Amino acid sequence: MRIAMISEHASPLAVLGEEDAGGQNTHVAELAAALVGEGHDVRVYTRRDSTTLPESVSTPGGYQVCHVPAGPARRVPKDELLPYMGEFGGWLEDRWRHGDWTPDVAHAHFWMSGLATVHAGRRTGVPTVLTYHALGTVKRRHQGGRDTSPPGRVGYERALGRAVDRVVVQCADEVAELVRMGVPRSRMALVPSGVNQDVFRPDGPVAPHDPARPRILTVGRMVERKGFLDVVRALPAVPDAECVVVGGPPAELLPADSFARRLSALAESCGVADRVELVGGVPREEMASWYRSADVLVAAPWYEPFGLTPLEGMACGVPVIGTDVGGIADTVVDGLTGDLVPPRDPRALGAAVRRLLADKVRRFAYATAALDRIRSRYSWKRCAEQLGAVYAAVATVARPARAVA
Ligand code: UDP
């Protein structure tokens, strides 16, 4: 099939770890490559956010990335991109109508991509599928007045849930949220993300570490909801261990990052500054070596639409302690492949980490069971096969293109 993937702010080619570049970028890159592996013809459409980007690029994954000239040719925070989605959708419509490549199905990632995709899909007859990746209702609940989403996000998300042909959800928690929003369950297909098991595997290079000192690793963008502050607050309850934080801007830019400064100040006031190391963002190719260097991976977000980092850690044979939220509640099986603790609870987190670091047998058992779970359930190939079936189902419901003036 010809498959269009629309990911307005998250390019599969972006460098990860910074504020708006993380799981969605990885997801789109891996999924596109896996779909090519299944024999599909895949194009990813993302915003042209630099004047140096060519209109289209072929990638080693075998898919093409098309840079859509919508909005300024520079990086713009994702929450400020809404005004350009009409232009984005119009560009897609024009290409799909008059160009030499019209998709059989268009899969949008994130609600703003959904708006552009539905605009183009309605006018060209191309069926549409949407993965939200994150929901405005959840963000508003946790961030309150600090939520920078454009007004109306929740309404748009609700309307999109009814406008697209299928909603791809990633975890049970998301199903429940969408049902509460009024999206019919019958429109949803539950297809969790995968993890690249050629890259994330137990054997391979290991980042430098002191074998005498237990290492707690935590990974993610430098944003408060990832729970890094809670990990630092938990550290006094775990004597001797070091805490390594991977993510955020590259190391040399960390001193200028306000959240990184806040994290360092908290470590100082908790008396653990000598045991906390901020590594900064590292390239995707180096991530596996960081996971392998850890005795335990802590994923402590307040909320998490899916959460690739626990899967990556599990695939590297590292036991995971995660918060019992979103996708983590599905991927980590409490007491079998890892431990689940309540979010925003440094006391519970500290107790769980202390117990696991003191118990080598349990760590080994968790890591073994986790690896088993990854191998049987979380490959991108499996994800691509399941999505291929979803695409085929919606593509058979062919519709005439709506006439436009
Ligand atoms: N990541 C990376 N370098 C970093 C930090 C993170 O390559 O310095 C990758 C990480 O391996 C994972 C993604 O960014 O693939 C983060 O995904 P996750 O779903 O955990 O979080 P999100 O960014 O979607 O909130």
Tab-separated table of C-alpha atoms and ligand atoms in Angstrom, residues 16-17 21-24 26 200 219-221 225-226 246-248 280-284 287 291 304 307-310 312, ligand 1:
chain	number	residue	atom	x	y	z
A	16	LEU	CA	16.290	13.704	20.157
A	17	GLY	CA	16.179	14.711	23.798
A	21	ALA	CA	11.833	15.901	20.198
A	22	GLY	CA	11.405	12.474	21.731
A	23	GLY	CA	9.117	9.492	21.494
A	24	GLN	CA	6.985	10.623	18.570
A	26	THR	CA	11.356	7.659	17.242
A	200	PHE	CA	18.276	-2.191	22.109
A	219	VAL	CA	15.936	9.168	30.603
A	220	GLY	CA	13.812	11.785	28.900
A	221	ARG	CA	13.226	15.321	27.785
A	225	ARG	CA	6.338	15.930	33.990
A	226	LYS	CA	9.080	13.355	33.325
A	246	VAL	CA	20.135	11.313	30.111
A	247	GLY	CA	18.202	13.803	27.992
A	248	GLY	CA	17.721	17.496	27.412
A	280	GLY	CA	22.480	15.915	28.548
A	281	GLY	CA	20.974	14.649	25.324
A	282	VAL	CA	22.783	11.801	23.593
A	283	PRO	CA	22.341	10.554	20.014
A	284	ARG	CA	19.959	7.675	19.485
A	287	MET	CA	21.233	5.226	24.021
A	291	TYR	CA	20.833	1.561	29.385
A	304	GLU	CA	2.877	9.092	29.979
A	307	GLY	CA	6.705	5.723	27.121
A	308	LEU	CA	9.369	4.196	24.900
A	309	THR	CA	12.197	4.396	27.423
A	310	PRO	CA	10.909	1.567	29.679
A	312	GLU	CA	14.183	0.270	25.531
B	1	UDP	N1	16.160	9.806	23.545
B	1	UDP	C1	17.360	9.951	22.848
B	1	UDP	N2	18.330	10.723	23.404
B	1	UDP	C2	18.170	11.367	24.587
B	1	UDP	C3	16.952	11.197	25.293
B	1	UDP	C4	15.962	10.409	24.743
B	1	UDP	O1	17.554	9.390	21.776
B	1	UDP	O2	19.087	12.036	25.024
B	1	UDP	C5	15.088	8.964	22.950
B	1	UDP	C6	14.769	7.730	23.772
B	1	UDP	O3	15.681	6.697	23.496
B	1	UDP	C7	13.337	7.439	23.314
B	1	UDP	C8	12.757	8.829	23.080
B	1	UDP	O4	13.882	9.711	22.928
B	1	UDP	O5	13.336	6.708	22.091
B	1	UDP	C9	11.896	9.282	24.243
B	1	UDP	O6	10.663	8.646	24.137
B	1	UDP	P1	9.571	8.533	25.310
B	1	UDP	O7	8.391	7.848	24.713
B	1	UDP	O8	10.169	7.873	26.512
B	1	UDP	O9	9.239	10.019	25.724
B	1	UDP	P2	8.564	11.257	24.963
B	1	UDP	O10	9.676	12.055	24.392
B	1	UDP	O11	7.655	10.724	23.904
B	1	UDP	O12	7.813	12.006	26.016
